[in-house]
PDB file of C-alpha atoms in Angstrom:
ATOM      1  CA  UNK A   1     105.016  13.666  96.635  1.00 38.00           C
ATOM      2  CA  UNK A   2     103.778  10.103  96.411  1.00 39.00           C
ATOM      3  CA  UNK A   3     100.841   9.597  94.067  1.00 37.00           C
ATOM      4  CA  UNK A   4      98.462   6.697  94.541  1.00 40.00           C
ATOM      5  CA  UNK A   5      97.583   4.554  91.581  1.00 37.00           C
ATOM      6  CA  UNK A   6      94.236   5.180  89.989  1.00 40.00           C
ATOM      7  CA  UNK A   7      92.203   8.333  89.451  1.00 40.00           C
ATOM      8  CA  UNK A   8      89.682   9.923  91.754  1.00 40.00           C
ATOM      9  CA  UNK A   9      86.745  12.081  90.746  1.00 42.00           C
ATOM     10  CA  UNK A  10      85.939  15.005  93.029  1.00 48.00           C
ATOM     11  CA  UNK A  11      82.299  15.218  94.097  1.00 47.00           C
ATOM     12  CA  UNK A  12      81.888  18.782  92.835  1.00 50.00           C
ATOM     13  CA  UNK A  13      80.373  18.998  89.341  1.00 48.00           C
ATOM     14  CA  UNK A  14      82.469  20.281  86.483  1.00 49.00           C
ATOM     15  CA  UNK A  15      85.859  19.412  87.979  1.00 51.00           C
ATOM     16  CA  UNK A  16      88.504  17.356  86.208  1.00 49.00           C
ATOM     17  CA  UNK A  17      89.200  13.729  87.068  1.00 50.00           C
ATOM     18  CA  UNK A  18      92.648  13.754  88.673  1.00 54.00           C
ATOM     19  CA  UNK A  19      95.088  11.349  90.306  1.00 62.00           C
ATOM     20  CA  UNK A  20      94.525  11.081  94.048  1.00 70.00           C
ATOM     21  CA  UNK A  21      97.252  12.180  96.409  1.00 79.00           C
ATOM     22  CA  UNK A  22      97.847   9.822  99.290  1.00 86.00           C
ATOM     23  CA  UNK A  23      96.512  10.774 102.706  1.00 89.00           C
ATOM     24  CA  UNK A  24     100.088  11.273 103.882  1.00 92.00           C
ATOM     25  CA  UNK A  25     100.743  13.653 100.988  1.00 92.00           C
ATOM     26  CA  UNK A  26      97.548  15.600 101.723  1.00 93.00           C
ATOM     27  CA  UNK A  27      98.458  15.899 105.404  1.00 95.00           C
ATOM     28  CA  UNK A  28     101.972  17.037 104.528  1.00 96.00           C
ATOM     29  CA  UNK A  29     100.676  19.599 102.034  1.00 96.00           C
ATOM     30  CA  UNK A  30      98.187  21.001 104.544  1.00 96.00           C
ATOM     31  CA  UNK A  31     100.789  21.247 107.301  1.00 97.00           C
ATOM     32  CA  UNK A  32     103.192  23.048 104.962  1.00 97.00           C
ATOM     33  CA  UNK A  33     100.551  25.602 103.953  1.00 97.00           C
ATOM     34  CA  UNK A  34      99.657  26.253 107.597  1.00 97.00           C
ATOM     35  CA  UNK A  35     103.314  26.382 108.649  1.00 97.00           C
ATOM     36  CA  UNK A  36     103.895  29.071 106.039  1.00 95.00           C
ATOM     37  CA  UNK A  37     100.844  31.078 107.061  1.00 96.00           C
ATOM     38  CA  UNK A  38      98.295  31.115 109.860  1.00 97.00           C
ATOM     39  CA  UNK A  39      99.487  28.021 111.687  1.00 96.00           C
ATOM     40  CA  UNK A  40     102.779  29.785 112.319  1.00 97.00           C
ATOM     41  CA  UNK A  41     100.825  32.879 113.334  1.00 97.00           C
ATOM     42  CA  UNK A  42      98.984  30.744 115.887  1.00 97.00           C
ATOM     43  CA  UNK A  43     102.258  29.637 117.498  1.00 97.00           C
ATOM     44  CA  UNK A  44     103.543  33.225 117.464  1.00 97.00           C
ATOM     45  CA  UNK A  45     100.310  34.444 119.086  1.00 97.00           C
ATOM     46  CA  UNK A  46     100.610  31.810 121.826  1.00 97.00           C
ATOM     47  CA  UNK A  47     104.169  32.895 122.624  1.00 98.00           C
ATOM     48  CA  UNK A  48     103.043  36.529 122.677  1.00 97.00           C
ATOM     49  CA  UNK A  49     100.124  35.684 125.008  1.00 97.00           C
ATOM     50  CA  UNK A  50     102.410  33.836 127.426  1.00 97.00           C
ATOM     51  CA  UNK A  51     104.702  36.862 127.426  1.00 97.00           C
ATOM     52  CA  UNK A  52     101.796  39.186 128.190  1.00 96.00           C
ATOM     53  CA  UNK A  53     100.450  37.001 131.006  1.00 95.00           C
ATOM     54  CA  UNK A  54     103.840  36.566 132.644  1.00 95.00           C
ATOM     55  CA  UNK A  55     104.667  40.250 132.340  1.00 93.00           C
ATOM     56  CA  UNK A  56     102.503  41.044 135.342  1.00 84.00           C
ATOM     57  CA  UNK A  57      99.591  43.415 135.751  1.00 86.00           C
ATOM     58  CA  UNK A  58      96.236  43.441 134.024  1.00 91.00           C
ATOM     59  CA  UNK A  59      96.153  42.580 130.341  1.00 95.00           C
ATOM     60  CA  UNK A  60      94.016  45.627 129.609  1.00 94.00           C
ATOM     61  CA  UNK A  61      96.974  47.856 130.464  1.00 94.00           C
ATOM     62  CA  UNK A  62      99.041  46.210 127.722  1.00 96.00           C
ATOM     63  CA  UNK A  63      98.651  46.953 124.018  1.00 96.00           C
ATOM     64  CA  UNK A  64      98.256  44.653 121.029  1.00 96.00           C
ATOM     65  CA  UNK A  65      99.456  46.769 118.123  1.00 96.00           C
ATOM     66  CA  UNK A  66      98.305  45.913 114.630  1.00 96.00           C
ATOM     67  CA  UNK A  67      99.116  48.317 111.796  1.00 97.00           C
ATOM     68  CA  UNK A  68     102.166  50.067 113.199  1.00 96.00           C
ATOM     69  CA  UNK A  69     104.816  52.174 111.519  1.00 96.00           C
ATOM     70  CA  UNK A  70     107.720  50.162 110.099  1.00 96.00           C
ATOM     71  CA  UNK A  71     110.025  53.160 109.647  1.00 96.00           C
ATOM     72  CA  UNK A  72     109.044  56.059 111.936  1.00 95.00           C
ATOM     73  CA  UNK A  73     109.925  59.436 110.522  1.00 94.00           C
ATOM     74  CA  UNK A  74     110.595  58.064 107.038  1.00 97.00           C
ATOM     75  CA  UNK A  75     107.182  57.982 105.298  1.00 97.00           C
ATOM     76  CA  UNK A  76     108.297  56.697 101.901  1.00 97.00           C
ATOM     77  CA  UNK A  77     110.349  53.880 103.386  1.00 98.00           C
ATOM     78  CA  UNK A  78     107.462  53.171 105.744  1.00 98.00           C
ATOM     79  CA  UNK A  79     105.048  52.927 102.796  1.00 98.00           C
ATOM     80  CA  UNK A  80     107.424  50.561 101.005  1.00 98.00           C
ATOM     81  CA  UNK A  81     107.537  48.269 104.041  1.00 98.00           C
ATOM     82  CA  UNK A  82     103.749  48.392 104.451  1.00 98.00           C
ATOM     83  CA  UNK A  83     103.160  47.355 100.830  1.00 98.00           C
ATOM     84  CA  UNK A  84     105.870  44.702 101.029  1.00 98.00           C
ATOM     85  CA  UNK A  85     104.294  43.168 104.149  1.00 98.00           C
ATOM     86  CA  UNK A  86     100.842  43.159 102.544  1.00 98.00           C
ATOM     87  CA  UNK A  87     102.118  41.544  99.341  1.00 98.00           C
ATOM     88  CA  UNK A  88     104.156  38.836 101.065  1.00 97.00           C
ATOM     89  CA  UNK A  89     101.274  38.014 103.405  1.00 97.00           C
ATOM     90  CA  UNK A  90      99.251  36.992 100.335  1.00 98.00           C
ATOM     91  CA  UNK A  91     101.845  34.473  99.104  1.00 98.00           C
ATOM     92  CA  UNK A  92     100.088  31.565 100.906  1.00 98.00           C
ATOM     93  CA  UNK A  93      96.929  32.431  98.935  1.00 98.00           C
ATOM     94  CA  UNK A  94      98.944  32.147  95.713  1.00 98.00           C
ATOM     95  CA  UNK A  95     100.253  28.788  96.955  1.00 98.00           C
ATOM     96  CA  UNK A  96      96.710  27.596  97.666  1.00 98.00           C
ATOM     97  CA  UNK A  97      95.634  28.721  94.180  1.00 97.00           C
ATOM     98  CA  UNK A  98      98.492  26.689  92.685  1.00 97.00           C
ATOM     99  CA  UNK A  99      97.689  23.595  94.756  1.00 96.00           C
ATOM    100  CA  UNK A 100      94.050  23.765  93.701  1.00 96.00           C
ATOM    101  CA  UNK A 101      95.082  24.243  90.059  1.00 95.00           C
ATOM    102  CA  UNK A 102      97.402  21.238  90.329  1.00 92.00           C
ATOM    103  CA  UNK A 103      94.488  19.042  91.372  1.00 90.00           C
ATOM    104  CA  UNK A 104      92.370  20.236  88.450  1.00 91.00           C
ATOM    105  CA  UNK A 105      90.311  22.907  90.205  1.00 94.00           C
ATOM    106  CA  UNK A 106      90.838  26.570  91.143  1.00 96.00           C
ATOM    107  CA  UNK A 107      89.909  29.262  93.642  1.00 97.00           C
ATOM    108  CA  UNK A 108      86.509  29.207  91.944  1.00 97.00           C
ATOM    109  CA  UNK A 109      86.002  25.817  93.581  1.00 96.00           C
ATOM    110  CA  UNK A 110      85.881  27.456  97.019  1.00 97.00           C
ATOM    111  CA  UNK A 111      83.815  30.405  95.808  1.00 97.00           C
ATOM    112  CA  UNK A 112      86.534  33.017  95.562  1.00 98.00           C
ATOM    113  CA  UNK A 113      85.595  34.494  92.196  1.00 96.00           C
ATOM    114  CA  UNK A 114      83.363  37.097  90.557  1.00 94.00           C
ATOM    115  CA  UNK A 115      80.417  34.895  89.598  1.00 95.00           C
ATOM    116  CA  UNK A 116      78.034  36.288  92.237  1.00 96.00           C
ATOM    117  CA  UNK A 117      79.121  39.843  93.094  1.00 97.00           C
ATOM    118  CA  UNK A 118      75.736  41.039  94.376  1.00 98.00           C
ATOM    119  CA  UNK A 119      75.293  37.911  96.482  1.00 98.00           C
ATOM    120  CA  UNK A 120      78.764  38.272  97.972  1.00 98.00           C
ATOM    121  CA  UNK A 121      78.444  41.997  98.621  1.00 98.00           C
ATOM    122  CA  UNK A 122      74.918  41.812 100.037  1.00 98.00           C
ATOM    123  CA  UNK A 123      75.453  38.910 102.370  1.00 98.00           C
ATOM    124  CA  UNK A 124      78.933  40.116 103.245  1.00 98.00           C
ATOM    125  CA  UNK A 125      77.561  43.478 104.382  1.00 98.00           C
ATOM    126  CA  UNK A 126      74.817  41.775 106.397  1.00 98.00           C
ATOM    127  CA  UNK A 127      77.301  39.445 108.111  1.00 98.00           C
ATOM    128  CA  UNK A 128      79.642  42.340 108.866  1.00 98.00           C
ATOM    129  CA  UNK A 129      76.847  44.329 110.474  1.00 97.00           C
ATOM    130  CA  UNK A 130      75.726  41.448 112.693  1.00 97.00           C
ATOM    131  CA  UNK A 131      79.047  39.836 113.601  1.00 97.00           C
ATOM    132  CA  UNK A 132      80.913  43.138 113.755  1.00 96.00           C
ATOM    133  CA  UNK A 133      78.366  44.727 116.076  1.00 95.00           C
ATOM    134  CA  UNK A 134      78.429  41.796 118.479  1.00 96.00           C
ATOM    135  CA  UNK A 135      82.219  41.666 118.224  1.00 96.00           C
ATOM    136  CA  UNK A 136      82.641  45.278 119.331  1.00 96.00           C
ATOM    137  CA  UNK A 137      80.456  44.732 122.405  1.00 96.00           C
ATOM    138  CA  UNK A 138      82.284  41.507 123.272  1.00 97.00           C
ATOM    139  CA  UNK A 139      85.703  43.174 122.888  1.00 97.00           C
ATOM    140  CA  UNK A 140      84.730  46.066 125.176  1.00 96.00           C
ATOM    141  CA  UNK A 141      83.502  43.590 127.787  1.00 96.00           C
ATOM    142  CA  UNK A 142      86.625  41.384 127.529  1.00 96.00           C
ATOM    143  CA  UNK A 143      88.982  44.368 127.665  1.00 95.00           C
ATOM    144  CA  UNK A 144      87.156  45.948 130.575  1.00 95.00           C
ATOM    145  CA  UNK A 145      87.232  42.698 132.553  1.00 95.00           C
ATOM    146  CA  UNK A 146      90.976  42.316 132.068  1.00 94.00           C
ATOM    147  CA  UNK A 147      90.708  39.218 129.850  1.00 95.00           C
ATOM    148  CA  UNK A 148      91.984  41.046 126.805  1.00 97.00           C
ATOM    149  CA  UNK A 149      94.781  43.392 125.901  1.00 97.00           C
ATOM    150  CA  UNK A 150      93.860  46.836 124.599  1.00 97.00           C
ATOM    151  CA  UNK A 151      93.857  46.401 120.851  1.00 97.00           C
ATOM    152  CA  UNK A 152      95.428  49.280 118.931  1.00 97.00           C
ATOM    153  CA  UNK A 153      94.245  48.661 115.343  1.00 97.00           C
ATOM    154  CA  UNK A 154      96.536  51.295 113.873  1.00 97.00           C
ATOM    155  CA  UNK A 155      99.339  53.629 114.886  1.00 95.00           C
ATOM    156  CA  UNK A 156     100.460  54.850 111.487  1.00 97.00           C
ATOM    157  CA  UNK A 157     101.696  58.406 110.971  1.00 95.00           C
ATOM    158  CA  UNK A 158      99.282  61.004 109.593  1.00 96.00           C
ATOM    159  CA  UNK A 159     100.456  60.831 105.987  1.00 97.00           C
ATOM    160  CA  UNK A 160      98.536  60.714 102.700  1.00 97.00           C
ATOM    161  CA  UNK A 161      98.779  56.925 102.328  1.00 98.00           C
ATOM    162  CA  UNK A 162      97.541  56.074 105.825  1.00 98.00           C
ATOM    163  CA  UNK A 163      93.897  55.291 105.016  1.00 98.00           C
ATOM    164  CA  UNK A 164      94.529  53.527 101.681  1.00 98.00           C
ATOM    165  CA  UNK A 165      97.063  51.259 103.410  1.00 98.00           C
ATOM    166  CA  UNK A 166      94.612  50.507 106.216  1.00 98.00           C
ATOM    167  CA  UNK A 167      91.940  49.525 103.684  1.00 98.00           C
ATOM    168  CA  UNK A 168      94.311  47.352 101.660  1.00 98.00           C
ATOM    169  CA  UNK A 169      95.618  45.750 104.857  1.00 98.00           C
ATOM    170  CA  UNK A 170      92.068  44.890 105.895  1.00 98.00           C
ATOM    171  CA  UNK A 171      91.306  43.284 102.533  1.00 98.00           C
ATOM    172  CA  UNK A 172      94.578  41.332 102.673  1.00 98.00           C
ATOM    173  CA  UNK A 173      93.688  39.949 106.106  1.00 98.00           C
ATOM    174  CA  UNK A 174      90.277  38.890 104.860  1.00 98.00           C
ATOM    175  CA  UNK A 175      91.543  37.148 101.729  1.00 98.00           C
ATOM    176  CA  UNK A 176      94.299  35.293 103.564  1.00 98.00           C
ATOM    177  CA  UNK A 177      92.150  34.081 106.437  1.00 98.00           C
ATOM    178  CA  UNK A 178      89.017  33.085 104.558  1.00 98.00           C
ATOM    179  CA  UNK A 179      90.792  31.396 101.647  1.00 98.00           C
ATOM    180  CA  UNK A 180      93.211  29.439 103.853  1.00 98.00           C
ATOM    181  CA  UNK A 181      91.274  28.802 107.080  1.00 98.00           C
ATOM    182  CA  UNK A 182      87.866  28.186 105.519  1.00 98.00           C
ATOM    183  CA  UNK A 183      87.991  27.314 101.823  1.00 98.00           C
ATOM    184  CA  UNK A 184      91.305  25.474 101.554  1.00 98.00           C
ATOM    185  CA  UNK A 185      91.461  23.903 105.022  1.00 98.00           C
ATOM    186  CA  UNK A 186      87.908  22.541 104.969  1.00 98.00           C
ATOM    187  CA  UNK A 187      88.457  21.099 101.495  1.00 97.00           C
ATOM    188  CA  UNK A 188      91.589  19.308 102.659  1.00 97.00           C
ATOM    189  CA  UNK A 189      90.079  18.085 105.925  1.00 97.00           C
ATOM    190  CA  UNK A 190      87.070  16.731 104.019  1.00 96.00           C
ATOM    191  CA  UNK A 191      89.376  14.787 101.708  1.00 94.00           C
ATOM    192  CA  UNK A 192      91.306  13.491 104.714  1.00 95.00           C
ATOM    193  CA  UNK A 193      88.093  12.009 106.090  1.00 95.00           C
ATOM    194  CA  UNK A 194      87.437  14.419 108.946  1.00 97.00           C
ATOM    195  CA  UNK A 195      83.810  14.631 110.033  1.00 97.00           C
ATOM    196  CA  UNK A 196      82.057  17.973 109.410  1.00 97.00           C
ATOM    197  CA  UNK A 197      82.028  18.721 113.156  1.00 98.00           C
ATOM    198  CA  UNK A 198      85.726  17.920 113.551  1.00 98.00           C
ATOM    199  CA  UNK A 199      86.602  20.107 110.549  1.00 98.00           C
ATOM    200  CA  UNK A 200      84.478  22.935 111.947  1.00 98.00           C
ATOM    201  CA  UNK A 201      86.243  22.661 115.311  1.00 98.00           C
ATOM    202  CA  UNK A 202      89.679  22.562 113.675  1.00 98.00           C
ATOM    203  CA  UNK A 203      89.041  25.637 111.522  1.00 98.00           C
ATOM    204  CA  UNK A 204      87.504  27.610 114.397  1.00 98.00           C
ATOM    205  CA  UNK A 205      90.303  26.722 116.832  1.00 98.00           C
ATOM    206  CA  UNK A 206      92.908  27.741 114.273  1.00 98.00           C
ATOM    207  CA  UNK A 207      91.189  31.095 113.772  1.00 98.00           C
ATOM    208  CA  UNK A 208      91.058  31.662 117.507  1.00 98.00           C
ATOM    209  CA  UNK A 209      94.678  30.604 117.993  1.00 98.00           C
ATOM    210  CA  UNK A 210      96.265  33.273 115.832  1.00 97.00           C
ATOM    211  CA  UNK A 211      94.256  35.967 117.616  1.00 98.00           C
ATOM    212  CA  UNK A 212      95.444  34.816 121.052  1.00 97.00           C
ATOM    213  CA  UNK A 213      97.998  37.644 121.128  1.00 97.00           C
ATOM    214  CA  UNK A 214      95.002  39.882 121.896  1.00 97.00           C
ATOM    215  CA  UNK A 215      94.088  37.844 124.979  1.00 96.00           C
ATOM    216  CA  UNK A 216      91.413  35.326 125.869  1.00 96.00           C
ATOM    217  CA  UNK A 217      88.722  37.621 124.498  1.00 96.00           C
ATOM    218  CA  UNK A 218      90.380  37.667 121.087  1.00 97.00           C
ATOM    219  CA  UNK A 219      90.724  33.891 121.158  1.00 98.00           C
ATOM    220  CA  UNK A 220      87.128  33.138 122.151  1.00 97.00           C
ATOM    221  CA  UNK A 221      85.539  35.859 120.019  1.00 97.00           C
ATOM    222  CA  UNK A 222      87.342  34.809 116.866  1.00 98.00           C
ATOM    223  CA  UNK A 223      86.707  31.136 117.516  1.00 98.00           C
ATOM    224  CA  UNK A 224      82.966  31.842 117.670  1.00 98.00           C
ATOM    225  CA  UNK A 225      83.259  33.911 114.499  1.00 98.00           C
ATOM    226  CA  UNK A 226      85.054  30.951 112.920  1.00 98.00           C
ATOM    227  CA  UNK A 227      82.157  28.647 113.755  1.00 98.00           C
ATOM    228  CA  UNK A 228      79.674  31.040 112.152  1.00 98.00           C
ATOM    229  CA  UNK A 229      81.835  31.444 109.055  1.00 98.00           C
ATOM    230  CA  UNK A 230      82.284  27.685 108.593  1.00 98.00           C
ATOM    231  CA  UNK A 231      78.526  27.114 108.876  1.00 98.00           C
ATOM    232  CA  UNK A 232      77.851  29.826 106.293  1.00 98.00           C
ATOM    233  CA  UNK A 233      80.504  28.402 103.968  1.00 98.00           C
ATOM    234  CA  UNK A 234      78.969  24.939 104.260  1.00 98.00           C
ATOM    235  CA  UNK A 235      75.603  26.427 103.353  1.00 97.00           C
ATOM    236  CA  UNK A 236      76.747  28.523 100.388  1.00 97.00           C
ATOM    237  CA  UNK A 237      79.966  26.855  99.229  1.00 96.00           C
ATOM    238  CA  UNK A 238      81.503  30.311  98.803  1.00 98.00           C
ATOM    239  CA  UNK A 239      84.166  32.232 100.672  1.00 98.00           C
ATOM    240  CA  UNK A 240      83.242  35.372  98.713  1.00 98.00           C
ATOM    241  CA  UNK A 241      80.688  36.691 101.241  1.00 98.00           C
ATOM    242  CA  UNK A 242      83.086  35.878 104.081  1.00 98.00           C
ATOM    243  CA  UNK A 243      85.907  37.831 102.445  1.00 98.00           C
ATOM    244  CA  UNK A 244      83.577  40.819 101.994  1.00 98.00           C
ATOM    245  CA  UNK A 245      82.326  40.603 105.586  1.00 98.00           C
ATOM    246  CA  UNK A 246      85.821  40.249 107.039  1.00 98.00           C
ATOM    247  CA  UNK A 247      87.100  43.124 104.894  1.00 98.00           C
ATOM    248  CA  UNK A 248      84.308  45.435 106.030  1.00 98.00           C
ATOM    249  CA  UNK A 249      84.799  44.538 109.695  1.00 98.00           C
ATOM    250  CA  UNK A 250      88.536  45.137 109.553  1.00 98.00           C
ATOM    251  CA  UNK A 251      88.119  48.364 107.588  1.00 98.00           C
ATOM    252  CA  UNK A 252      85.662  49.525 110.221  1.00 97.00           C
ATOM    253  CA  UNK A 253      88.082  48.604 113.009  1.00 97.00           C
ATOM    254  CA  UNK A 254      91.187  50.123 111.407  1.00 98.00           C
ATOM    255  CA  UNK A 255      89.694  53.289 109.971  1.00 98.00           C
ATOM    256  CA  UNK A 256      87.204  53.692 112.812  1.00 97.00           C
ATOM    257  CA  UNK A 257      89.981  53.596 115.386  1.00 97.00           C
ATOM    258  CA  UNK A 258      92.035  56.122 113.404  1.00 97.00           C
ATOM    259  CA  UNK A 259      89.092  58.511 113.348  1.00 96.00           C
ATOM    260  CA  UNK A 260      87.674  57.955 116.838  1.00 96.00           C
ATOM    261  CA  UNK A 261      90.639  57.182 119.106  1.00 94.00           C
ATOM    262  CA  UNK A 262      91.004  59.915 121.704  1.00 91.00           C
ATOM    263  CA  UNK A 263      87.714  61.547 120.696  1.00 94.00           C
ATOM    264  CA  UNK A 264      85.191  59.166 122.293  1.00 95.00           C
ATOM    265  CA  UNK A 265      85.229  57.947 125.873  1.00 93.00           C
ATOM    266  CA  UNK A 266      84.031  54.387 125.218  1.00 94.00           C
ATOM    267  CA  UNK A 267      86.956  53.365 122.976  1.00 95.00           C
ATOM    268  CA  UNK A 268      89.904  52.042 125.037  1.00 94.00           C
ATOM    269  CA  UNK A 269      93.308  53.495 124.149  1.00 93.00           C
ATOM    270  CA  UNK A 270      96.821  53.327 125.557  1.00 85.00           C
TER     271      UNK A 270
END
């Protein structure tokens, strides 16, 4: 990549003075990270949504499957695929960690560390309770109105590793999304000269885009969640609480569906 002459000092205290990448290099780097991760997921979700809409019939009679079996009837092979998918999904986070290290900082810069465990856990739990509760109500409304597909959070076989895999999958989702879409992306957009409002809109739209496979409800609901998460990150400078909150919400959705599906009347199933 092209490197501009002269050093630049980041505004955050305690960081190393480093050579400044050109704006073109920063844009290219950001596009590559997104193309390898959630940007590509956004395009995939759009294609899936178009397929669902053009299929005919109400969206609520179609399913959006999340944690599905990768090798039905072969539990050990299935487990291997599940762990492989989880591990490879975290590669963009490793890439982000390297890119931050290369510029003289680290994941600590975006607040993904163990400096404030009680702060992260406490606020994460509070966010999960508030955002998760509203999210469930909004999903039920969107699905019932036909604006959303019926989300099937898990359809794994009843084997010993089912719940551990669901928990690890939830944590993986949280780490990937909050590190890339909030911490890394906002840092890059700030350095590219985007205004705070433009960066907020970009991050929130990206988050909504890769949930579009669920329908318009998934798009709008996650975009609103993205706005809240960006505002909280701007306030605290930490993705830690957001990772905790996202993990708890996804664990609740995955495990809760596994326990409740077919046993309660209010939970839509297909």
